[in-house]
GROMACS .gro file of C-alpha atoms in nm:
model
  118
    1UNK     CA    1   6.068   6.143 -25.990
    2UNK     CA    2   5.701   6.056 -26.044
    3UNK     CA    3   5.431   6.234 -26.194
    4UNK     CA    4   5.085   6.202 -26.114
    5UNK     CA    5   4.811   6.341 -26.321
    6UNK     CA    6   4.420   6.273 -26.205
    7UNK     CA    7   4.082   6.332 -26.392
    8UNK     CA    8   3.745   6.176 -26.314
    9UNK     CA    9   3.626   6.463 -26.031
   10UNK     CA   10   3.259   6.636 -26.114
   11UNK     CA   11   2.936   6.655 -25.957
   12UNK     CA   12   2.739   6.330 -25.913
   13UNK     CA   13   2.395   6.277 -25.775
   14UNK     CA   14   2.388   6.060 -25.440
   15UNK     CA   15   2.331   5.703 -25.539
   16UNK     CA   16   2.537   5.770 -25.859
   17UNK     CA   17   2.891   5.625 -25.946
   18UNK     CA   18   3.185   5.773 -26.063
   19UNK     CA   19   3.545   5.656 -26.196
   20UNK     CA   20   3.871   5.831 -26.132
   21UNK     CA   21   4.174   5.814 -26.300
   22UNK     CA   22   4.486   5.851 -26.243
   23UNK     CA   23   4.793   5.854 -26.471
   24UNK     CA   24   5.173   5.823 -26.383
   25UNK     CA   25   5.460   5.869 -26.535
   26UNK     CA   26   5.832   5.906 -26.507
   27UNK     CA   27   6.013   5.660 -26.283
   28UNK     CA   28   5.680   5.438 -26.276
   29UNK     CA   29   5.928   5.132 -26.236
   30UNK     CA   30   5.970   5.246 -25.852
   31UNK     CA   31   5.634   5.271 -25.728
   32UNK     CA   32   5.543   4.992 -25.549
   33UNK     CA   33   5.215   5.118 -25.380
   34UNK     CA   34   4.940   5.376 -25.553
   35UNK     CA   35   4.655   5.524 -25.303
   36UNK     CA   36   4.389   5.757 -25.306
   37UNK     CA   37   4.336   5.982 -25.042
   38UNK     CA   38   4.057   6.222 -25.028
   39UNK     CA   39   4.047   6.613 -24.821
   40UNK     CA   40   3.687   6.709 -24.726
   41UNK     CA   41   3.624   7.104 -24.643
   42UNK     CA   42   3.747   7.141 -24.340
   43UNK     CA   43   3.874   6.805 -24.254
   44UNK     CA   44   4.199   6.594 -24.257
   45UNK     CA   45   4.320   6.461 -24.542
   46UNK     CA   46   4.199   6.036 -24.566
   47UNK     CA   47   4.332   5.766 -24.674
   48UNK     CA   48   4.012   5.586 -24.875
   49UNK     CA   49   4.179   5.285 -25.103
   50UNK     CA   50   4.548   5.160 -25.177
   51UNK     CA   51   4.686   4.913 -25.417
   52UNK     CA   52   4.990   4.741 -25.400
   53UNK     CA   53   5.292   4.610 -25.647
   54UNK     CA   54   5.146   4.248 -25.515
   55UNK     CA   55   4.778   4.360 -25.626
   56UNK     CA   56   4.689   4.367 -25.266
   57UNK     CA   57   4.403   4.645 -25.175
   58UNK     CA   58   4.296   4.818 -24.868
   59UNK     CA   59   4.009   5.005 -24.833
   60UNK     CA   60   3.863   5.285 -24.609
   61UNK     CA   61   3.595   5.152 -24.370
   62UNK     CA   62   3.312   5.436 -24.460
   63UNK     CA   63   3.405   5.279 -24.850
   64UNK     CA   64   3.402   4.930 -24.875
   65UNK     CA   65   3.218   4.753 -25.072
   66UNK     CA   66   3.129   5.086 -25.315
   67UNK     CA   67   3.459   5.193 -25.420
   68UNK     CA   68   3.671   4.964 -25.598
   69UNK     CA   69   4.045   5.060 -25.653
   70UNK     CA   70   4.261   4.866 -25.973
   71UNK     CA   71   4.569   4.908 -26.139
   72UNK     CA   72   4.686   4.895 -26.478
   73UNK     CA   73   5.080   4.864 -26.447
   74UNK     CA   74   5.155   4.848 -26.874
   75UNK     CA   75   4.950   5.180 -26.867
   76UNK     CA   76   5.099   5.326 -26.504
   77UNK     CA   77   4.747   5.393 -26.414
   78UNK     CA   78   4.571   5.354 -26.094
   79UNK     CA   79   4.172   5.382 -26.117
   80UNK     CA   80   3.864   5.430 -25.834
   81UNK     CA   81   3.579   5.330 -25.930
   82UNK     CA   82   3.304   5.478 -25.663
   83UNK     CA   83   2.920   5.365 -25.683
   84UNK     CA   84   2.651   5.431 -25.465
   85UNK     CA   85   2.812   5.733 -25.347
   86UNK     CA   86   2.709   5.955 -25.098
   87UNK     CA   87   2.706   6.321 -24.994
   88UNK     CA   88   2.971   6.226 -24.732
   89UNK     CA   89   3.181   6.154 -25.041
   90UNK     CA   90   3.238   6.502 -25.109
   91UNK     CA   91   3.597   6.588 -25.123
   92UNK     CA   92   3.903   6.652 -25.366
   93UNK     CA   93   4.032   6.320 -25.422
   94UNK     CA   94   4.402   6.300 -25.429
   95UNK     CA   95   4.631   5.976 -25.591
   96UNK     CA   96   4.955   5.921 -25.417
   97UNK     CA   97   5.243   5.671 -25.513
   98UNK     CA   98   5.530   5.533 -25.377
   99UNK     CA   99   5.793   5.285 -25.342
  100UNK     CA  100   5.750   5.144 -25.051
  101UNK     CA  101   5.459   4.837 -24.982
  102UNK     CA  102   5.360   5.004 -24.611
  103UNK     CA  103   5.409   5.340 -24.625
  104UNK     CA  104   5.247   5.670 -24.787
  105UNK     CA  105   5.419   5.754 -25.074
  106UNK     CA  106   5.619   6.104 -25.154
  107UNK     CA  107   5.444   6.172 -25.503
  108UNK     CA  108   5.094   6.322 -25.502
  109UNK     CA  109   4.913   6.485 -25.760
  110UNK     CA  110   4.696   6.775 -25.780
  111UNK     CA  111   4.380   6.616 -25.685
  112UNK     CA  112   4.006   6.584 -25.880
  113UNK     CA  113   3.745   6.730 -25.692
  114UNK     CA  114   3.395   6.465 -25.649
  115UNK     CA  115   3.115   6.678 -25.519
  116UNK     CA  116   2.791   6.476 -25.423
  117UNK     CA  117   2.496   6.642 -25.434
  118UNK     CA  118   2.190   6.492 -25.190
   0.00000   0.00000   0.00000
């Protein structure tokens, strides 16, 4: 089992930047893929940035080149750093891990909530 604890979420100005953090524990030794995902009002849940064991990183279309995801795997922590953000960036923001390389992980936690104000 893996927990997943986030922090980071408030309200931001557009054009501002913002860091969230996310810290795991438990069997941290199995995760071989961290992600954050992000739920707008209303809207699917998104995949916006994912890291890999390999330090490999995929990104969201609508983010790249603002948000910069990076891993810390002596401290099990996964951080996003988001600048220039946007209204559109409103959403709780939620970090998922897992062991596999290709695939969403089981573990989630219980999401930060980013509000961008125009």
């Amino acid at each position: 089992q893996v927990q997943l604890v986030e922090s980071g979420g408030r309200l931001v100005q557009a054009g501002g930047s913002l860091r969230l953090s996310c810290a795991a524990s438990g069997d941290t030794l199995s995760i071989r893929r961290y992600a954050w995902y992000r739920q707008a009002p209303g809207k699917q849940r998104e995949m916006v940035a994912e890291i890999r064991r390999d330090d490999m990183t995929t990104y969201a279309n609508s983010v790249k080149g603002r948000f910069t995801i990076s891993s810390d795997n002596a401290k099990n922590t996964v951080d996003l750093q988001m600048n220039s953000l946007k209204p559109e960036d409103t959403a709780v923001y939620y970090c998922n891990a897992g062991p596999y390389y290709y695939a969403q992980g089981n573990y989630w936690g219980q999401g930060t909530e980013v509000t961008v104000s125009s």
